[in-house]
Amino acid sequence: MKIPVNTLFAIFLLVFLSGCHTLRGTGDMGVVIERATGSVQIIETTQQTKLNQVDGLGDLSHASIVFSRDERFAYVFGRDGGLTKIDLLTAKIDKRIIQSGNSIGGAISQDGKLVAVSNYTPGGVKVFDAETLQLVADIPALYGEDKQQSKVVGLVDAPGQKFVFSLYDAGEIWIADFSQGDAPDVTRFKGIGKQPYDGLITPDGRYYIAGLFGEDGLALLDLWHLEKGVKSILNDYGRGSKKMPVYKMPHLEGWAMTEDYAFLPAVGRNEVLVVDRRSWKQLASIPVHGQPVFVMARPDGRQVWVNFAFPRNDTVQVLDTETLQVAETLKPGKAVLHMEFTPRGEHVWISARDAGKVTVYDTESFKAITTMPMNKPSGIFFTSRAHRTGL
Amino acid sequence: MLLSHSVYATQALSAMLSEQRRAELRDLLLQDCGSCHGMTLKGGLGPALTPEALKDKPREFIELTIREGRSGTPMPPWKGILSQDEIRWLVDTLYTGIKQ
C-alpha cells in the first residue's frame, strides 16, 4: 500500500511533538530554599538533579513549606509574611500574598483545603483557602487580662480538620477546630509551661508535644483525651548538668519518633533525650557533638540523624536507635541547616549554608553520592510530606 | 579637638579588626544573630535591631546585652565567642545599619 507523503509527514510530526512534552509525576520532587536570595530550587530525588529555579519569594530566611494533597503545589511561608503557592510542574508562582509582618511557619489541613500560617507579628494564626489563598479565618493570639498578643509557634495540622499551635509569650496551647465550617471552634489550654518554642505532632496524630525554653521539660497533650489536659513530661531532664548558652533554638518535628521512642533535643545541652512513647518517661540521654537543632529519624526508624547549633554547626551525627550510640559523624560543610530523607529513606539530603551546597548521602554506607551547588541553602522539603500529618 | 572617649576608642579598635574578620562578623550578624532577630534584622523571636529600633538605646546597654545575654529570655551571652573589640564593632554596625 502506498502511503501519501502528507500522511507520513503528519505521523512524523505527531511522534516528534509528543516526545517534546514528557509527562512526569511530582512524587519524587522537592524544593530547597535559598534563604538569602528569595529563590527556591525545584529538585528531583531519583537522579538527584535540579529542575528549575523560582525567584521573587521575598525574605526566605527561616522559610518552610507544605505541599498540596495532590503534590502539585508547594506553599512557601516566608519570614516577611509572604505566602506563595508555587506550581512544581510549571515552576511558576501560582499565587502570592503578604499576610503578616513576620511569620515563622505553616500547616495544611487534613483535607488539604485550608492552609494556616503561624505569625509573630501580629501574633496569631491566619487560615487561607488552599486553592485561592483567600482569607478564611483570623485567630489573634490574645491572652491574659490585658489581651496581649503572643507570638505563635509549633503550628501543626491534626486529625478532625484541626490545627494545633502554641503561644510563646503566653505559655498556652490552642486547638482550632474547622470541622464545622470556616469559623473555628477554639480550645485553649493555659499554663502549659514557660516559653514554648516549637511543637510537634506524633505521626499518628495523637500527641502534640511543645518544647519549653523557659523551664526544663515539655508539654504533652493527648488529642484523643483532651479532658486530661496538658501534662508536663521530662521536667527533670536537666538535673545535674549545667545549661549552656543557646545560640539557636532546637526544632521539633514529627520525624523524631520511632515505634518505641521519641528522640528529642535537650535545650542548652549537648544531648539527645530518649523518651519512651508509652510512658513518656526519659529512658536515656545520648551525648552528642553540640546542641541539637534537628533530630530526625530515618523513615524505617533504624537511625536518627542530628545537626547542631552555632558554633558547632558543621557536623551531623547518626545515632543507632538500638544501641543508642553515635554510629557515625559526618562533616557536610559549614552551617548545616537542614536534612530531609527520601520517602523510603535510602538517601538523605543535607544543606550547608556557608559551604553553598546540598549533599546527598547514602544512609547505609554514609557515602556522599552527589553535591549540588546552591546559594545559601536552608530548608529542604520533599513532596512526600503531602501525605503526612504534621508535615 | 576632643573626641568623646568611646568614639575615639572604637575608631582605634576598629582598625584592629582585619577586613576578613569584619566580613565574618557581618555574616554572623545576619545569619546567626539573624536566627532570632531575622536575617534582615527586622525581628523574629528577638526584637528588631535596625538603626531605627536601636537609635534611642545607649551603647553600653547593647554591648552588655550582647556580652552577658538577657536572663529569662532566649538571648544568650556572646562573651565566650566574641571579644570586646568585636562586640563594639558590631554595635557600631548596628547603629549605622548593614548593607544587604
mmCIF file with all atom_site columns, N, CA and C in Angstrom, chain A residues 160-207:
data_model
loop_
_atom_site.group_PDB
_atom_site.id
_atom_site.type_symbol
_atom_site.label_atom_id
_atom_site.label_alt_id
_atom_site.label_comp_id
_atom_site.label_asym_id
_atom_site.label_entity_id
_atom_site.label_seq_id
_atom_site.pdbx_PDB_ins_code
_atom_site.Cartn_x
_atom_site.Cartn_y
_atom_site.Cartn_z
_atom_site.occupancy
_atom_site.B_iso_or_equiv
_atom_site.pdbx_formal_charge
_atom_site.auth_seq_id
_atom_site.auth_comp_id
_atom_site.auth_asym_id
_atom_site.auth_atom_id
_atom_site.pdbx_PDB_model_num
ATOM 1   N N  . GLY A 1 160 ? -9.276  15.359 62.270 1.00 0.00 ? 160 GLY A N  1
ATOM 2   C CA . GLY A 1 160 ? -10.508 16.049 62.653 1.00 0.00 ? 160 GLY A CA 1
ATOM 3   C C  . GLY A 1 160 ? -10.524 17.471 62.153 1.00 0.00 ? 160 GLY A C  1
ATOM 4   N N  . GLN A 1 161 ? -9.730  17.755 61.112 1.00 0.00 ? 161 GLN A N  1
ATOM 5   C CA . GLN A 1 161 ? -9.720  19.079 60.489 1.00 0.00 ? 161 GLN A CA 1
ATOM 6   C C  . GLN A 1 161 ? -9.350  20.161 61.513 1.00 0.00 ? 161 GLN A C  1
ATOM 7   N N  . LYS A 1 162 ? -8.283  19.877 62.265 1.00 0.00 ? 162 LYS A N  1
ATOM 8   C CA . LYS A 1 162 ? -7.872  20.808 63.318 1.00 0.00 ? 162 LYS A CA 1
ATOM 9   C C  . LYS A 1 162 ? -6.468  21.343 63.045 1.00 0.00 ? 162 LYS A C  1
ATOM 10  N N  . PHE A 1 163 ? -6.184  22.470 63.648 1.00 0.00 ? 163 PHE A N  1
ATOM 11  C CA . PHE A 1 163 ? -4.819  22.978 63.734 1.00 0.00 ? 163 PHE A CA 1
ATOM 12  C C  . PHE A 1 163 ? -4.491  23.127 65.218 1.00 0.00 ? 163 PHE A C  1
ATOM 13  N N  . VAL A 1 164 ? -3.275  22.736 65.600 1.00 0.00 ? 164 VAL A N  1
ATOM 14  C CA . VAL A 1 164 ? -2.839  22.884 66.992 1.00 0.00 ? 164 VAL A CA 1
ATOM 15  C C  . VAL A 1 164 ? -1.599  23.758 67.001 1.00 0.00 ? 164 VAL A C  1
ATOM 16  N N  . PHE A 1 165 ? -1.482  24.650 67.966 1.00 0.00 ? 165 PHE A N  1
ATOM 17  C CA . PHE A 1 165 ? -0.328  25.549 67.995 1.00 0.00 ? 165 PHE A CA 1
ATOM 18  C C  . PHE A 1 165 ? -0.091  26.057 69.409 1.00 0.00 ? 165 PHE A C  1
ATOM 19  N N  . SER A 1 166 ? 1.096   26.659 69.619 1.00 0.00 ? 166 SER A N  1
ATOM 20  C CA . SER A 1 166 ? 1.480   27.140 70.948 1.00 0.00 ? 166 SER A CA 1
ATOM 21  C C  . SER A 1 166 ? 1.705   28.634 70.938 1.00 0.00 ? 166 SER A C  1
ATOM 22  N N  . LEU A 1 167 ? 1.444   29.255 72.062 1.00 0.00 ? 167 LEU A N  1
ATOM 23  C CA . LEU A 1 167 ? 1.648   30.691 72.221 1.00 0.00 ? 167 LEU A CA 1
ATOM 24  C C  . LEU A 1 167 ? 2.893   30.905 73.059 1.00 0.00 ? 167 LEU A C  1
ATOM 25  N N  . TYR A 1 168 ? 3.945   31.434 72.409 1.00 0.00 ? 168 TYR A N  1
ATOM 26  C CA . TYR A 1 168 ? 5.255   31.558 73.047 1.00 0.00 ? 168 TYR A CA 1
ATOM 27  C C  . TYR A 1 168 ? 5.222   32.477 74.270 1.00 0.00 ? 168 TYR A C  1
ATOM 28  N N  . ASP A 1 169 ? 4.614   33.643 74.112 1.00 0.00 ? 169 ASP A N  1
ATOM 29  C CA . ASP A 1 169 ? 4.620   34.610 75.212 1.00 0.00 ? 169 ASP A CA 1
ATOM 30  C C  . ASP A 1 169 ? 3.639   34.234 76.310 1.00 0.00 ? 169 ASP A C  1
ATOM 31  N N  . ALA A 1 170 ? 2.584   33.525 75.932 1.00 0.00 ? 170 ALA A N  1
ATOM 32  C CA . ALA A 1 170 ? 1.513   33.244 76.887 1.00 0.00 ? 170 ALA A CA 1
ATOM 33  C C  . ALA A 1 170 ? 1.715   31.934 77.640 1.00 0.00 ? 170 ALA A C  1
ATOM 34  N N  . GLY A 1 171 ? 2.477   31.022 77.057 1.00 0.00 ? 171 GLY A N  1
ATOM 35  C CA . GLY A 1 171 ? 2.585   29.696 77.660 1.00 0.00 ? 171 GLY A CA 1
ATOM 36  C C  . GLY A 1 171 ? 1.273   28.937 77.550 1.00 0.00 ? 171 GLY A C  1
ATOM 37  N N  . GLU A 1 172 ? 0.677   28.950 76.331 1.00 0.00 ? 172 GLU A N  1
ATOM 38  C CA . GLU A 1 172 ? -0.598  28.260 76.135 1.00 0.00 ? 172 GLU A CA 1
ATOM 39  C C  . GLU A 1 172 ? -0.531  27.395 74.883 1.00 0.00 ? 172 GLU A C  1
ATOM 40  N N  . ILE A 1 173 ? -1.408  26.408 74.828 1.00 0.00 ? 173 ILE A N  1
ATOM 41  C CA . ILE A 1 173 ? -1.605  25.590 73.626 1.00 0.00 ? 173 ILE A CA 1
ATOM 42  C C  . ILE A 1 173 ? -3.068  25.737 73.213 1.00 0.00 ? 173 ILE A C  1
ATOM 43  N N  . TRP A 1 174 ? -3.299  26.022 71.927 1.00 0.00 ? 174 TRP A N  1
ATOM 44  C CA . TRP A 1 174 ? -4.663  26.172 71.425 1.00 0.00 ? 174 TRP A CA 1
ATOM 45  C C  . TRP A 1 174 ? -4.945  25.143 70.344 1.00 0.00 ? 174 TRP A C  1
ATOM 46  N N  . ILE A 1 175 ? -6.205  24.757 70.255 1.00 0.00 ? 175 ILE A N  1
ATOM 47  C CA . ILE A 1 175 ? -6.665  23.909 69.156 1.00 0.00 ? 175 ILE A CA 1
ATOM 48  C C  . ILE A 1 175 ? -7.743  24.680 68.410 1.00 0.00 ? 175 ILE A C  1
ATOM 49  N N  . ALA A 1 176 ? -7.583  24.793 67.079 1.00 0.00 ? 176 ALA A N  1
ATOM 50  C CA . ALA A 1 176 ? -8.605  25.451 66.252 1.00 0.00 ? 176 ALA A CA 1
ATOM 51  C C  . ALA A 1 176 ? -9.260  24.374 65.404 1.00 0.00 ? 176 ALA A C  1
ATOM 52  N N  . ASP A 1 177 ? -10.547 24.158 65.649 1.00 0.00 ? 177 ASP A N  1
ATOM 53  C CA . ASP A 1 177 ? -11.290 23.071 65.004 1.00 0.00 ? 177 ASP A CA 1
ATOM 54  C C  . ASP A 1 177 ? -12.118 23.643 63.852 1.00 0.00 ? 177 ASP A C  1
ATOM 55  N N  . PHE A 1 178 ? -11.802 23.238 62.628 1.00 0.00 ? 178 PHE A N  1
ATOM 56  C CA . PHE A 1 178 ? -12.507 23.732 61.446 1.00 0.00 ? 178 PHE A CA 1
ATOM 57  C C  . PHE A 1 178 ? -13.464 22.690 60.872 1.00 0.00 ? 178 PHE A C  1
ATOM 58  N N  . SER A 1 179 ? -13.789 21.664 61.662 1.00 0.00 ? 179 SER A N  1
ATOM 59  C CA . SER A 1 179 ? -14.612 20.582 61.111 1.00 0.00 ? 179 SER A CA 1
ATOM 60  C C  . SER A 1 179 ? -16.060 21.007 60.883 1.00 0.00 ? 179 SER A C  1
ATOM 61  N N  . GLN A 1 180 ? -16.479 22.081 61.552 1.00 0.00 ? 180 GLN A N  1
ATOM 62  C CA . GLN A 1 180 ? -17.878 22.510 61.417 1.00 0.00 ? 180 GLN A CA 1
ATOM 63  C C  . GLN A 1 180 ? -18.040 23.681 60.464 1.00 0.00 ? 180 GLN A C  1
ATOM 64  N N  . GLY A 1 181 ? -16.947 24.133 59.872 1.00 0.00 ? 181 GLY A N  1
ATOM 65  C CA . GLY A 1 181 ? -17.066 25.272 58.964 1.00 0.00 ? 181 GLY A CA 1
ATOM 66  C C  . GLY A 1 181 ? -15.910 26.225 59.122 1.00 0.00 ? 181 GLY A C  1
ATOM 67  N N  . ASP A 1 182 ? -16.026 27.389 58.477 1.00 0.00 ? 182 ASP A N  1
ATOM 68  C CA . ASP A 1 182 ? -14.913 28.325 58.399 1.00 0.00 ? 182 ASP A CA 1
ATOM 69  C C  . ASP A 1 182 ? -14.679 29.133 59.669 1.00 0.00 ? 182 ASP A C  1
ATOM 70  N N  . ALA A 1 183 ? -15.643 29.136 60.584 1.00 0.00 ? 183 ALA A N  1
ATOM 71  C CA . ALA A 1 183 ? -15.416 29.845 61.850 1.00 0.00 ? 183 ALA A CA 1
ATOM 72  C C  . ALA A 1 183 ? -14.958 28.809 62.862 1.00 0.00 ? 183 ALA A C  1
ATOM 73  N N  . PRO A 1 184 ? -13.695 28.818 63.269 1.00 0.00 ? 184 PRO A N  1
ATOM 74  C CA . PRO A 1 184 ? -13.198 27.708 64.071 1.00 0.00 ? 184 PRO A CA 1
ATOM 75  C C  . PRO A 1 184 ? -13.702 27.734 65.496 1.00 0.00 ? 184 PRO A C  1
ATOM 76  N N  . ASP A 1 185 ? -13.781 26.553 66.059 1.00 0.00 ? 185 ASP A N  1
ATOM 77  C CA . ASP A 1 185 ? -14.056 26.387 67.477 1.00 0.00 ? 185 ASP A CA 1
ATOM 78  C C  . ASP A 1 185 ? -12.686 26.312 68.147 1.00 0.00 ? 185 ASP A C  1
ATOM 79  N N  . VAL A 1 186 ? -12.357 27.281 69.018 1.00 0.00 ? 186 VAL A N  1
ATOM 80  C CA . VAL A 1 186 ? -11.005 27.337 69.591 1.00 0.00 ? 186 VAL A CA 1
ATOM 81  C C  . VAL A 1 186 ? -11.017 26.865 71.048 1.00 0.00 ? 186 VAL A C  1
ATOM 82  N N  . THR A 1 187 ? -10.158 25.900 71.354 1.00 0.00 ? 187 THR A N  1
ATOM 83  C CA . THR A 1 187 ? -9.999  25.409 72.732 1.00 0.00 ? 187 THR A CA 1
ATOM 84  C C  . THR A 1 187 ? -8.643  25.870 73.232 1.00 0.00 ? 187 THR A C  1
ATOM 85  N N  . ARG A 1 188 ? -8.595  26.434 74.449 1.00 0.00 ? 188 ARG A N  1
ATOM 86  C CA . ARG A 1 188 ? -7.343  26.999 74.967 1.00 0.00 ? 188 ARG A CA 1
ATOM 87  C C  . ARG A 1 188 ? -6.891  26.261 76.218 1.00 0.00 ? 188 ARG A C  1
ATOM 88  N N  . PHE A 1 189 ? -5.625  25.856 76.217 1.00 0.00 ? 189 PHE A N  1
ATOM 89  C CA . PHE A 1 189 ? -5.035  25.264 77.416 1.00 0.00 ? 189 PHE A CA 1
ATOM 90  C C  . PHE A 1 189 ? -4.025  26.254 77.955 1.00 0.00 ? 189 PHE A C  1
ATOM 91  N N  . LYS A 1 190 ? -4.233  26.696 79.201 1.00 0.00 ? 190 LYS A N  1
ATOM 92  C CA . LYS A 1 190 ? -3.364  27.734 79.756 1.00 0.00 ? 190 LYS A CA 1
ATOM 93  C C  . LYS A 1 190 ? -2.359  27.132 80.723 1.00 0.00 ? 190 LYS A C  1
ATOM 94  N N  . GLY A 1 191 ? -1.305  27.896 81.013 1.00 0.00 ? 191 GLY A N  1
ATOM 95  C CA . GLY A 1 191 ? -0.314  27.465 82.000 1.00 0.00 ? 191 GLY A CA 1
ATOM 96  C C  . GLY A 1 191 ? 0.348   26.161 81.638 1.00 0.00 ? 191 GLY A C  1
ATOM 97  N N  . ILE A 1 192 ? 0.708   25.998 80.381 1.00 0.00 ? 192 ILE A N  1
ATOM 98  C CA . ILE A 1 192 ? 1.300   24.725 79.944 1.00 0.00 ? 192 ILE A CA 1
ATOM 99  C C  . ILE A 1 192 ? 2.802   24.688 80.143 1.00 0.00 ? 192 ILE A C  1
ATOM 100 N N  . GLY A 1 193 ? 3.384   25.807 80.513 1.00 0.00 ? 193 GLY A N  1
ATOM 101 C CA . GLY A 1 193 ? 4.839   25.853 80.701 1.00 0.00 ? 193 GLY A CA 1
ATOM 102 C C  . GLY A 1 193 ? 5.386   27.136 80.110 1.00 0.00 ? 193 GLY A C  1
ATOM 103 N N  . LYS A 1 194 ? 6.658   27.442 80.444 1.00 0.00 ? 194 LYS A N  1
ATOM 104 C CA . LYS A 1 194 ? 7.232   28.745 80.074 1.00 0.00 ? 194 LYS A CA 1
ATOM 105 C C  . LYS A 1 194 ? 7.890   28.734 78.709 1.00 0.00 ? 194 LYS A C  1
ATOM 106 N N  . GLN A 1 195 ? 7.431   29.664 77.867 1.00 0.00 ? 195 GLN A N  1
ATOM 107 C CA . GLN A 1 195 ? 8.046   29.918 76.570 1.00 0.00 ? 195 GLN A CA 1
ATOM 108 C C  . GLN A 1 195 ? 8.140   28.670 75.691 1.00 0.00 ? 195 GLN A C  1
ATOM 109 N N  . PRO A 1 196 ? 6.979   28.124 75.312 1.00 0.00 ? 196 PRO A N  1
ATOM 110 C CA . PRO A 1 196 ? 7.050   27.027 74.336 1.00 0.00 ? 196 PRO A CA 1
ATOM 111 C C  . PRO A 1 196 ? 7.666   27.566 73.043 1.00 0.00 ? 196 PRO A C  1
ATOM 112 N N  . TYR A 1 197 ? 8.718   26.896 72.553 1.00 0.00 ? 197 TYR A N  1
ATOM 113 C CA . TYR A 1 197 ? 9.446   27.447 71.401 1.00 0.00 ? 197 TYR A CA 1
ATOM 114 C C  . TYR A 1 197 ? 9.108   26.723 70.101 1.00 0.00 ? 197 TYR A C  1
ATOM 115 N N  . ASP A 1 198 ? 8.510   25.548 70.174 1.00 0.00 ? 198 ASP A N  1
ATOM 116 C CA . ASP A 1 198 ? 8.130   24.798 68.979 1.00 0.00 ? 198 ASP A CA 1
ATOM 117 C C  . ASP A 1 198 ? 7.214   23.661 69.417 1.00 0.00 ? 198 ASP A C  1
ATOM 118 N N  . GLY A 1 199 ? 6.599   23.001 68.443 1.00 0.00 ? 199 GLY A N  1
ATOM 119 C CA . GLY A 1 199 ? 5.742   21.866 68.776 1.00 0.00 ? 199 GLY A CA 1
ATOM 120 C C  . GLY A 1 199 ? 5.815   20.825 67.687 1.00 0.00 ? 199 GLY A C  1
ATOM 121 N N  . LEU A 1 200 ? 5.473   19.595 68.047 1.00 0.00 ? 200 LEU A N  1
ATOM 122 C CA . LEU A 1 200 ? 5.381   18.532 67.050 1.00 0.00 ? 200 LEU A CA 1
ATOM 123 C C  . LEU A 1 200 ? 4.104   17.749 67.314 1.00 0.00 ? 200 LEU A C  1
ATOM 124 N N  . ILE A 1 201 ? 3.646   17.034 66.289 1.00 0.00 ? 201 ILE A N  1
ATOM 125 C CA . ILE A 1 201 ? 2.557   16.092 66.486 1.00 0.00 ? 201 ILE A CA 1
ATOM 126 C C  . ILE A 1 201 ? 3.092   14.731 66.079 1.00 0.00 ? 201 ILE A C  1
ATOM 127 N N  . THR A 1 202 ? 2.778   13.689 66.844 1.00 0.00 ? 202 THR A N  1
ATOM 128 C CA . THR A 1 202 ? 3.262   12.359 66.501 1.00 0.00 ? 202 THR A CA 1
ATOM 129 C C  . THR A 1 202 ? 2.630   11.937 65.168 1.00 0.00 ? 202 THR A C  1
ATOM 130 N N  . PRO A 1 203 ? 3.321   11.090 64.401 1.00 0.00 ? 203 PRO A N  1
ATOM 131 C CA . PRO A 1 203 ? 2.828   10.740 63.059 1.00 0.00 ? 203 PRO A CA 1
ATOM 132 C C  . PRO A 1 203 ? 1.406   10.176 63.051 1.00 0.00 ? 203 PRO A C  1
ATOM 133 N N  . ASP A 1 204 ? 0.980   9.551  64.154 1.00 0.00 ? 204 ASP A N  1
ATOM 134 C CA . ASP A 1 204 ? -0.394  9.044  64.218 1.00 0.00 ? 204 ASP A CA 1
ATOM 135 C C  . ASP A 1 204 ? -1.396  10.145 64.558 1.00 0.00 ? 204 ASP A C  1
ATOM 136 N N  . GLY A 1 205 ? -0.888  11.355 64.742 1.00 0.00 ? 205 GLY A N  1
ATOM 137 C CA . GLY A 1 205 ? -1.780  12.481 65.010 1.00 0.00 ? 205 GLY A CA 1
ATOM 138 C C  . GLY A 1 205 ? -2.371  12.502 66.394 1.00 0.00 ? 205 GLY A C  1
ATOM 139 N N  . ARG A 1 206 ? -1.828  11.693 67.312 1.00 0.00 ? 206 ARG A N  1
ATOM 140 C CA . ARG A 1 206 ? -2.447  11.624 68.636 1.00 0.00 ? 206 ARG A CA 1
ATOM 141 C C  . ARG A 1 206 ? -1.882  12.617 69.641 1.00 0.00 ? 206 ARG A C  1
ATOM 142 N N  . TYR A 1 207 ? -0.546  12.723 69.707 1.00 0.00 ? 207 TYR A N  1
ATOM 143 C CA . TYR A 1 207 ? 0.048   13.550 70.769 1.00 0.00 ? 207 TYR A CA 1
ATOM 144 C C  . TYR A 1 207 ? 0.670   14.810 70.194 1.00 0.00 ? 207 TYR A C  1
#
